Amino acid sequence: LRGPAGKRLLDRALGRLGRALAVTIGPDGGHASRRPDLALELLFDLQTLDEAMVQRGLAAPDTVQRAIDQLAAAVRFFTLDDGALAAFQGGSARTAAYVAAARAQDETGDRATALDLGGYQRMDAHALQVIADVAPPAAGAWSGRACDQPLAIQVLVGGRRLIDAGVGRRMATASTAEVGEDGLTSVLTGFPATVLGSRLADTGLVVEVQRHAAPGAVWLDLAHHGWMKPYGLMHQRRLYLDLDAGELRGEDRLTPTAKAQGPDGRHFVSYAIRFPLHHGVQALVSQDRRSVLLRPASAGAGWILRNDALEIALEPLIGGRGVQLVLRGQRRADSGARVRWKLAPARHQIDAPKDPA
C-alpha cells in the first residue's frame, strides 16, 4: 500500500508491534516464554522487518531497534561453545550455522557475555560450560511448551554437549531433583486444553538464587520451595565451578521445614536426581557404583561423575533418545537428604564391569 492510507496502516501496525514487544521481551532481552530459541526466531523476524523498511527508505521505530539490541544480547548469552543455543523450557538448540546467521549483525566484538539473563545463570571455565535454570516456568499463554524443571542444568565439556536440561515437559526427564513421582506442575488436558492449549498449571514456584565469586571459583546457591506443600521439603542446589581444576562440584539438599517435623514427616519419601545425557554420550558405571565414566560423542577424552548417592542407575530417557543417569535414595521427610557429586576430567580409566564367573 502506498500513499496516506498505506502510511496510516503501517503506523498502526508498528504501534501494535511496539506494544506487543514490550510484553514479549524483558528488559534484559529474555523472551516471555523463557525459550532461548524463540528469542532467536523473534530476532530474525525483527531483522527482516528492519531490512525491509530500509529498502523502502524508512527507519524502523525505536521500539524495534531496541528490541533487536535486547534480543541480540539474549542470543549471545544463550550461544554455547558449540555454536548452538542452550535448550531449555521446551526449546531446541538449532544449528550453529542458523544461530551464526542471526548473529551476523552482532557488533559487540569481544564484549563480555552477561552472567545472568532471563532467569538463567551461566558459568564458564576452561573446558566446562554450565547454564542453570533459576526461575519458574512461564505462566499462562506463554507456557504452551514450558517444562517442569526448576534448577535444571545444561553442561558442555570441551565444546560438546554432555548433560541436557531435560527431554519433555515433566520432571521425570529433567536434570534436577524430584521427590516422589508426581512432579510440581501439570499440563492442561481435556476441554481446558482444547480452549487454552497445553499450558502448564500450578506454575507459581518460588526460586531463590545467589551468585558468588572468589579467586579461582564461581558458584551458585539455588533453592526452590516447590516441595514444601506436599512434603515439607525445600530443594537446595549448590553448583561450584573450580576455575583452576576445571571441575564442577554439586550438592543437592532436601532440607526439612517446620511442616516436615509433624506426623507426616515420619513417612519415608523417595527422591531422584537426574542427569539426562545428550544423545550419543557413552556412559559406564564403575564396579563400586560410585563413579560413572561419560564420553561425549566424537570425543576421545572422558569425564567422570563421582557421587555419594545410595543408588545409581542408567535408565532410558522417557520420551526421548538416549539414557539418563539417576541418583536415587529414600529418607524420612523430617531428616532430609543430601547428595554430593563432582564432574571432573577422567585422568584414570574407570574399571569396566567384569563378566560373571
CSV table of C-alpha atoms in Angstrom, one decimal:
chain,number,residue,atom,x,y,z
A,1,LEU,CA,0.0,0.0,0.0
A,2,ARG,CA,1.2,3.5,-0.8
A,3,GLY,CA,0.1,7.0,-0.1
A,4,PRO,CA,-1.6,8.3,3.1
A,5,ALA,CA,-3.7,5.2,3.6
A,6,GLY,CA,-0.7,2.9,3.5
A,7,LYS,CA,1.2,5.1,5.9
A,8,ARG,CA,-1.7,5.1,8.4
A,9,LEU,CA,-1.9,1.3,8.2
A,10,LEU,CA,1.9,1.0,8.7
A,11,ASP,CA,1.9,3.3,11.6
A,12,ARG,CA,-1.0,1.5,13.2
A,13,ALA,CA,0.7,-1.9,12.7
A,14,LEU,CA,4.1,-0.6,14.1
A,15,GLY,CA,2.3,0.8,17.1
A,16,ARG,CA,0.7,-2.5,17.9
A,17,LEU,CA,4.0,-4.3,17.3
A,18,GLY,CA,5.7,-2.0,19.8
A,19,ARG,CA,3.2,-2.7,22.5
A,20,ALA,CA,3.5,-6.5,21.8
A,21,LEU,CA,7.3,-6.3,22.0
A,22,ALA,CA,7.0,-4.6,25.4
A,23,VAL,CA,5.1,-7.6,26.7
A,24,THR,CA,7.2,-10.3,24.9
A,25,ILE,CA,10.7,-9.1,25.7
A,26,GLY,CA,12.1,-8.5,29.2
A,27,PRO,CA,14.4,-5.6,30.0
A,28,ASP,CA,17.4,-7.9,29.6
A,29,GLY,CA,16.2,-9.4,26.3
A,30,GLY,CA,14.7,-12.6,27.7
A,31,HIS,CA,11.7,-13.9,25.9
A,32,ALA,CA,8.4,-14.2,27.9
A,33,SER,CA,8.2,-17.9,27.2
A,34,ARG,CA,11.8,-18.4,28.6
A,35,ARG,CA,12.7,-20.3,25.5
A,36,PRO,CA,16.1,-19.3,24.0
A,37,ASP,CA,15.1,-20.4,20.5
A,38,LEU,CA,12.0,-18.2,20.4
A,39,ALA,CA,14.2,-15.2,21.2
A,40,LEU,CA,16.3,-16.2,18.2
A,41,GLU,CA,13.3,-16.5,15.9
A,42,LEU,CA,11.9,-13.2,17.0
A,43,LEU,CA,15.3,-11.6,16.4
A,44,PHE,CA,15.3,-13.0,12.8
A,45,ASP,CA,11.8,-11.6,12.3
A,46,LEU,CA,12.7,-8.1,13.5
A,47,GLN,CA,15.9,-8.0,11.5
A,48,THR,CA,13.9,-8.9,8.4
A,49,LEU,CA,11.4,-6.1,9.2
A,50,ASP,CA,14.2,-3.6,9.7
A,51,GLU,CA,15.8,-4.5,6.4
A,52,ALA,CA,12.5,-4.3,4.5
A,53,MET,CA,11.9,-0.8,5.9
A,54,VAL,CA,15.4,0.3,5.0
A,55,GLN,CA,14.8,-0.8,1.4
A,56,ARG,CA,11.7,1.4,1.3
A,57,GLY,CA,13.7,4.3,2.7
A,58,LEU,CA,12.1,4.2,6.1
A,59,ALA,CA,13.6,3.9,9.6
A,60,ALA,CA,12.3,1.2,12.0
A,61,PRO,CA,10.8,2.7,15.2
A,62,ASP,CA,13.0,2.9,18.3
A,63,THR,CA,11.0,0.1,19.8
A,64,VAL,CA,12.0,-2.2,17.1
A,65,GLN,CA,15.7,-1.2,17.2
A,66,ARG,CA,15.7,-1.5,21.0
A,67,ALA,CA,14.1,-5.0,20.8
A,68,ILE,CA,16.8,-6.1,18.2
A,69,ASP,CA,19.6,-5.0,20.5
A,70,GLN,CA,18.0,-6.7,23.5
A,71,LEU,CA,17.3,-10.0,21.6
A,72,ALA,CA,20.9,-9.9,20.2
A,73,ALA,CA,22.2,-9.8,23.7
A,74,ALA,CA,20.0,-12.7,24.7
A,75,VAL,CA,21.1,-14.8,21.8
A,76,ARG,CA,24.7,-14.0,22.6
A,77,PHE,CA,24.1,-15.2,26.2
A,78,PHE,CA,22.5,-18.5,25.1
A,79,THR,CA,25.0,-19.3,22.4
A,80,LEU,CA,27.2,-22.1,23.8
A,81,ASP,CA,30.7,-23.2,22.9
A,82,ASP,CA,29.4,-25.5,20.1
A,83,GLY,CA,27.8,-22.5,18.4
A,84,ALA,CA,24.2,-23.7,19.0
A,85,LEU,CA,21.8,-22.5,21.7
A,86,ALA,CA,21.1,-23.6,25.2
A,87,ALA,CA,18.0,-25.8,25.1
A,88,PHE,CA,15.6,-25.1,28.0
A,89,GLN,CA,11.8,-24.9,28.6
A,90,GLY,CA,10.8,-26.9,25.5
A,91,GLY,CA,13.1,-25.1,23.1
A,92,SER,CA,15.6,-26.6,20.7
A,93,ALA,CA,19.3,-25.9,20.2
A,94,ARG,CA,19.0,-25.1,16.5
A,95,THR,CA,22.2,-25.5,14.4
A,96,ALA,CA,25.4,-23.5,14.8
A,97,ALA,CA,25.0,-22.1,11.2
A,98,TYR,CA,21.5,-21.0,11.9
A,99,VAL,CA,22.5,-19.2,15.1
A,100,ALA,CA,25.5,-17.6,13.4
A,101,ALA,CA,23.2,-16.2,10.7
A,102,ALA,CA,21.2,-14.4,13.3
A,103,ARG,CA,24.4,-13.1,14.9
A,104,ALA,CA,25.9,-11.9,11.7
A,105,GLN,CA,25.0,-8.3,12.5
A,106,ASP,CA,26.1,-8.5,16.2
A,107,GLU,CA,28.8,-5.8,16.5
A,108,THR,CA,29.7,-6.4,20.1
A,109,GLY,CA,33.1,-7.9,19.2
A,110,ASP,CA,34.9,-9.1,22.3
A,111,ARG,CA,32.5,-7.6,24.8
A,112,ALA,CA,32.0,-9.9,27.8
A,113,THR,CA,28.9,-12.1,27.8
A,114,ALA,CA,26.3,-11.5,30.6
A,115,LEU,CA,26.4,-13.8,33.5
A,116,ASP,CA,22.6,-13.9,34.1
A,117,LEU,CA,19.7,-13.3,31.8
A,118,GLY,CA,16.0,-14.2,31.6
A,119,GLY,CA,16.1,-16.4,34.7
A,120,TYR,CA,19.2,-18.3,33.7
A,121,GLN,CA,22.8,-18.2,35.2
A,122,ARG,CA,25.9,-19.0,33.1
A,123,MET,CA,29.3,-20.2,34.4
A,124,ASP,CA,32.4,-20.8,32.2
A,125,ALA,CA,35.8,-22.3,33.0
A,126,HIS,CA,38.3,-23.7,30.5
A,127,ALA,CA,36.6,-26.8,29.1
A,128,LEU,CA,33.5,-26.6,31.2
A,129,GLN,CA,30.4,-24.6,30.4
A,130,VAL,CA,27.2,-24.6,32.6
A,131,ILE,CA,23.9,-22.9,32.3
A,132,ALA,CA,21.3,-23.2,35.1
A,133,ASP,CA,17.5,-22.6,35.0
A,134,VAL,CA,16.9,-20.4,38.1
A,135,ALA,CA,13.4,-19.1,37.6
A,136,PRO,CA,9.8,-20.6,37.5
A,137,PRO,CA,8.5,-21.7,34.1
A,138,ALA,CA,6.4,-19.3,32.1
A,139,ALA,CA,2.8,-19.0,33.0
A,140,GLY,CA,-0.5,-18.5,31.1
A,141,ALA,CA,-0.4,-18.3,27.3
A,142,TRP,CA,3.4,-18.3,27.3
A,143,SER,CA,3.6,-21.8,28.9
A,144,GLY,CA,2.4,-23.8,25.8
A,145,ARG,CA,5.7,-25.8,25.8
A,146,ALA,CA,7.0,-24.8,29.2
A,147,CYS,CA,8.7,-27.5,31.3
A,148,ASP,CA,8.7,-28.6,35.0
A,149,GLN,CA,12.5,-28.3,35.5
A,150,PRO,CA,13.4,-25.9,38.4
A,151,LEU,CA,17.2,-25.6,38.9
A,152,ALA,CA,17.9,-27.8,35.9
A,153,ILE,CA,21.3,-27.5,34.3
A,154,GLN,CA,22.9,-28.0,30.9
A,155,VAL,CA,26.6,-28.9,30.7
A,156,LEU,CA,29.2,-28.8,27.9
A,157,VAL,CA,32.7,-30.2,28.1
A,158,GLY,CA,35.3,-29.3,25.5
A,159,GLY,CA,32.6,-27.7,23.4
A,160,ARG,CA,30.5,-30.8,23.3
A,161,ARG,CA,27.2,-31.4,25.0
A,162,LEU,CA,27.3,-33.8,27.9
A,163,ILE,CA,24.2,-33.2,30.2
A,164,ASP,CA,20.9,-31.7,28.9
A,165,ALA,CA,18.3,-29.8,30.8
A,166,GLY,CA,15.7,-32.4,30.0
A,167,VAL,CA,13.5,-34.1,27.4
A,168,GLY,CA,9.8,-33.5,27.6
A,169,ARG,CA,7.8,-31.4,29.9
A,170,ARG,CA,7.7,-33.5,33.1
A,171,MET,CA,10.2,-33.5,35.9
A,172,ALA,CA,11.0,-37.2,35.3
A,173,THR,CA,13.2,-36.2,32.4
A,174,ALA,CA,14.8,-33.0,33.9
A,175,SER,CA,18.3,-32.5,35.3
A,176,THR,CA,17.1,-31.6,38.8
A,177,ALA,CA,15.9,-33.4,41.9
A,178,GLU,CA,12.4,-34.9,42.1
A,179,VAL,CA,10.6,-36.0,45.3
A,180,GLY,CA,8.0,-38.7,44.9
A,181,GLU,CA,6.7,-39.3,41.3
A,182,ASP,CA,4.2,-36.6,40.7
A,183,GLY,CA,6.3,-33.5,39.8
A,184,LEU,CA,5.4,-30.0,40.6
A,185,THR,CA,3.1,-28.9,37.8
A,186,SER,CA,0.6,-30.5,35.5
A,187,VAL,CA,-0.4,-29.9,31.8
A,188,LEU,CA,-3.9,-28.9,30.9
A,189,THR,CA,-5.9,-31.7,29.3
A,190,GLY,CA,-9.4,-32.3,28.0
A,191,PHE,CA,-11.7,-29.3,27.3
A,192,PRO,CA,-9.4,-26.7,29.0
A,193,ALA,CA,-6.6,-27.8,26.8
A,194,THR,CA,-8.8,-27.6,23.7
A,195,VAL,CA,-9.7,-24.0,24.6
A,196,LEU,CA,-6.4,-22.7,26.0
A,197,GLY,CA,-3.8,-25.1,24.6
A,198,SER,CA,-1.5,-27.4,26.6
A,199,ARG,CA,-0.5,-24.8,29.2
A,200,LEU,CA,1.2,-25.6,32.4
A,201,ALA,CA,-0.9,-25.4,35.6
A,202,ASP,CA,0.3,-24.5,39.1
A,203,THR,CA,3.4,-22.6,37.9
A,204,GLY,CA,3.6,-20.3,41.0
A,205,LEU,CA,7.0,-21.5,42.0
A,206,VAL,CA,9.3,-19.5,44.3
A,207,VAL,CA,13.0,-19.8,43.2
A,208,GLU,CA,16.0,-18.2,45.1
A,209,VAL,CA,19.4,-17.6,43.6
A,210,GLN,CA,22.7,-16.2,44.9
A,211,ARG,CA,25.8,-16.0,42.8
A,212,HIS,CA,29.3,-15.9,44.4
A,213,ALA,CA,32.8,-15.4,43.1
A,214,ALA,CA,36.2,-15.8,44.6
A,215,PRO,CA,39.7,-16.2,43.2
A,216,GLY,CA,39.7,-19.4,41.2
A,217,ALA,CA,36.0,-20.2,41.7
A,218,VAL,CA,32.4,-19.2,41.0
A,219,TRP,CA,29.4,-20.8,42.5
A,220,LEU,CA,25.6,-20.6,42.7
A,221,ASP,CA,23.4,-21.3,45.7
A,222,LEU,CA,19.9,-22.1,44.4
A,223,ALA,CA,16.7,-23.1,46.1
A,224,HIS,CA,13.0,-23.6,45.3
A,225,HIS,CA,10.1,-24.2,47.6
A,226,GLY,CA,8.0,-26.5,45.4
A,227,TRP,CA,8.3,-29.5,47.7
A,228,MET,CA,7.1,-27.6,50.8
A,229,LYS,CA,3.4,-28.2,50.3
A,230,PRO,CA,3.4,-31.9,49.6
A,231,TYR,CA,6.4,-33.0,51.7
A,232,GLY,CA,7.6,-30.1,53.8
A,233,LEU,CA,11.0,-30.1,52.0
A,234,MET,CA,13.0,-27.4,50.2
A,235,HIS,CA,15.3,-28.3,47.4
A,236,GLN,CA,18.7,-26.5,47.7
A,237,ARG,CA,21.3,-26.9,45.0
A,238,ARG,CA,24.9,-25.6,45.1
A,239,LEU,CA,26.9,-25.6,41.8
A,240,TYR,CA,30.6,-24.9,42.4
A,241,LEU,CA,32.8,-24.4,39.4
A,242,ASP,CA,36.5,-24.7,40.2
A,243,LEU,CA,38.2,-22.5,37.6
A,244,ASP,CA,41.7,-23.8,38.2
A,245,ALA,CA,40.9,-27.5,38.3
A,246,GLY,CA,38.2,-27.3,35.6
A,247,GLU,CA,35.7,-29.3,37.8
A,248,LEU,CA,32.0,-28.9,38.6
A,249,ARG,CA,31.0,-29.8,42.1
A,250,GLY,CA,27.4,-30.2,43.0
A,251,GLU,CA,25.4,-30.7,46.2
A,252,ASP,CA,21.7,-31.3,46.3
A,253,ARG,CA,19.9,-31.0,49.6
A,254,LEU,CA,16.3,-31.7,50.6
A,255,THR,CA,16.0,-29.6,53.7
A,256,PRO,CA,13.1,-30.2,56.1
A,257,THR,CA,10.9,-27.3,57.1
A,258,ALA,CA,8.6,-26.9,60.0
A,259,LYS,CA,5.9,-28.9,58.2
A,260,ALA,CA,8.2,-31.9,57.9
A,261,GLN,CA,8.5,-32.1,61.7
A,262,GLY,CA,4.9,-33.1,62.1
A,263,PRO,CA,3.4,-36.7,61.9
A,264,ASP,CA,3.8,-36.7,58.1
A,265,GLY,CA,7.5,-36.2,58.5
A,266,ARG,CA,8.0,-39.7,59.8
A,267,HIS,CA,7.0,-41.1,56.4
A,268,PHE,CA,9.7,-42.2,54.1
A,269,VAL,CA,9.9,-40.4,50.7
A,270,SER,CA,11.8,-41.4,47.7
A,271,TYR,CA,13.9,-38.9,45.7
A,272,ALA,CA,15.9,-38.9,42.4
A,273,ILE,CA,18.5,-36.6,41.0
A,274,ARG,CA,18.7,-37.0,37.2
A,275,PHE,CA,21.3,-36.1,34.6
A,276,PRO,CA,19.8,-36.6,31.1
A,277,LEU,CA,22.8,-37.4,28.9
A,278,HIS,CA,23.0,-35.7,25.5
A,279,HIS,CA,22.3,-38.0,22.5
A,280,GLY,CA,25.4,-40.0,21.7
A,281,VAL,CA,27.1,-39.7,25.1
A,282,GLN,CA,28.5,-43.1,26.3
A,283,ALA,CA,28.2,-43.9,29.9
A,284,LEU,CA,29.8,-46.7,32.0
A,285,VAL,CA,29.2,-47.3,35.7
A,286,SER,CA,32.2,-48.3,37.9
A,287,GLN,CA,32.2,-51.5,39.9
A,288,ASP,CA,31.9,-49.7,43.2
A,289,ARG,CA,28.9,-47.8,41.7
A,290,ARG,CA,30.3,-44.5,42.9
A,291,SER,CA,31.5,-43.2,39.6
A,292,VAL,CA,30.3,-43.0,36.0
A,293,LEU,CA,32.6,-42.5,33.0
A,294,LEU,CA,30.9,-40.2,30.5
A,295,ARG,CA,32.3,-39.7,27.0
A,296,PRO,CA,30.7,-37.2,24.6
A,297,ALA,CA,30.0,-38.2,21.0
A,298,SER,CA,33.1,-37.9,18.8
A,299,ALA,CA,35.4,-37.1,21.7
A,300,GLY,CA,38.3,-39.1,22.9
A,301,ALA,CA,38.5,-37.6,26.4
A,302,GLY,CA,36.1,-38.8,29.1
A,303,TRP,CA,34.7,-37.2,32.2
A,304,ILE,CA,33.9,-38.9,35.5
A,305,LEU,CA,30.9,-38.0,37.6
A,306,ARG,CA,31.5,-39.2,41.2
A,307,ASN,CA,28.8,-39.2,43.8
A,308,ASP,CA,27.7,-40.5,47.2
A,309,ALA,CA,24.1,-41.4,46.4
A,310,LEU,CA,22.6,-44.6,47.9
A,311,GLU,CA,21.8,-45.9,44.4
A,312,ILE,CA,22.9,-45.1,40.9
A,313,ALA,CA,21.4,-46.3,37.6
A,314,LEU,CA,21.4,-45.7,33.9
A,315,GLU,CA,17.8,-45.6,32.7
A,316,PRO,CA,16.2,-44.9,29.3
A,317,LEU,CA,15.1,-41.4,28.7
A,318,ILE,CA,11.3,-41.1,28.9
A,319,GLY,CA,10.0,-39.8,25.6
A,320,GLY,CA,13.5,-39.2,24.1
A,321,ARG,CA,16.6,-40.9,22.7
A,322,GLY,CA,19.4,-42.0,24.9
A,323,VAL,CA,19.8,-42.5,28.6
A,324,GLN,CA,19.8,-40.6,31.9
A,325,LEU,CA,22.0,-41.0,34.9
A,326,VAL,CA,19.8,-41.3,38.0
A,327,LEU,CA,20.9,-41.0,41.6
A,328,ARG,CA,18.2,-42.4,43.9
A,329,GLY,CA,17.6,-42.5,47.6
A,330,GLN,CA,14.9,-42.7,50.3
A,331,ARG,CA,14.7,-40.9,53.6
A,332,ARG,CA,12.3,-39.7,56.2
A,333,ALA,CA,11.0,-36.3,55.3
A,334,ASP,CA,11.9,-34.9,58.7
A,335,SER,CA,15.5,-35.9,58.3
A,336,GLY,CA,16.0,-34.6,54.8
A,337,ALA,CA,18.7,-35.8,52.4
A,338,ARG,CA,22.0,-34.7,50.8
A,339,VAL,CA,23.7,-36.0,47.7
A,340,ARG,CA,27.1,-34.7,46.6
A,341,TRP,CA,28.5,-35.2,43.1
A,342,LYS,CA,31.5,-34.0,41.1
A,343,LEU,CA,32.2,-33.8,37.4
A,344,ALA,CA,35.9,-33.9,36.5
A,345,PRO,CA,38.1,-34.9,33.6
A,346,ALA,CA,38.9,-38.6,33.6
A,347,ARG,CA,42.6,-38.9,34.5
A,348,HIS,CA,42.4,-42.6,35.0
A,349,GLN,CA,40.3,-45.2,33.2
A,350,ILE,CA,37.4,-46.4,35.2
A,351,ASP,CA,37.1,-50.1,35.9
A,352,ALA,CA,34.8,-51.9,33.5
A,353,PRO,CA,32.3,-54.4,34.7
A,354,LYS,CA,33.6,-57.9,34.7
A,355,ASP,CA,31.8,-60.9,33.2
A,356,PRO,CA,30.1,-63.2,35.7
A,357,ALA,CA,32.3,-66.1,36.7
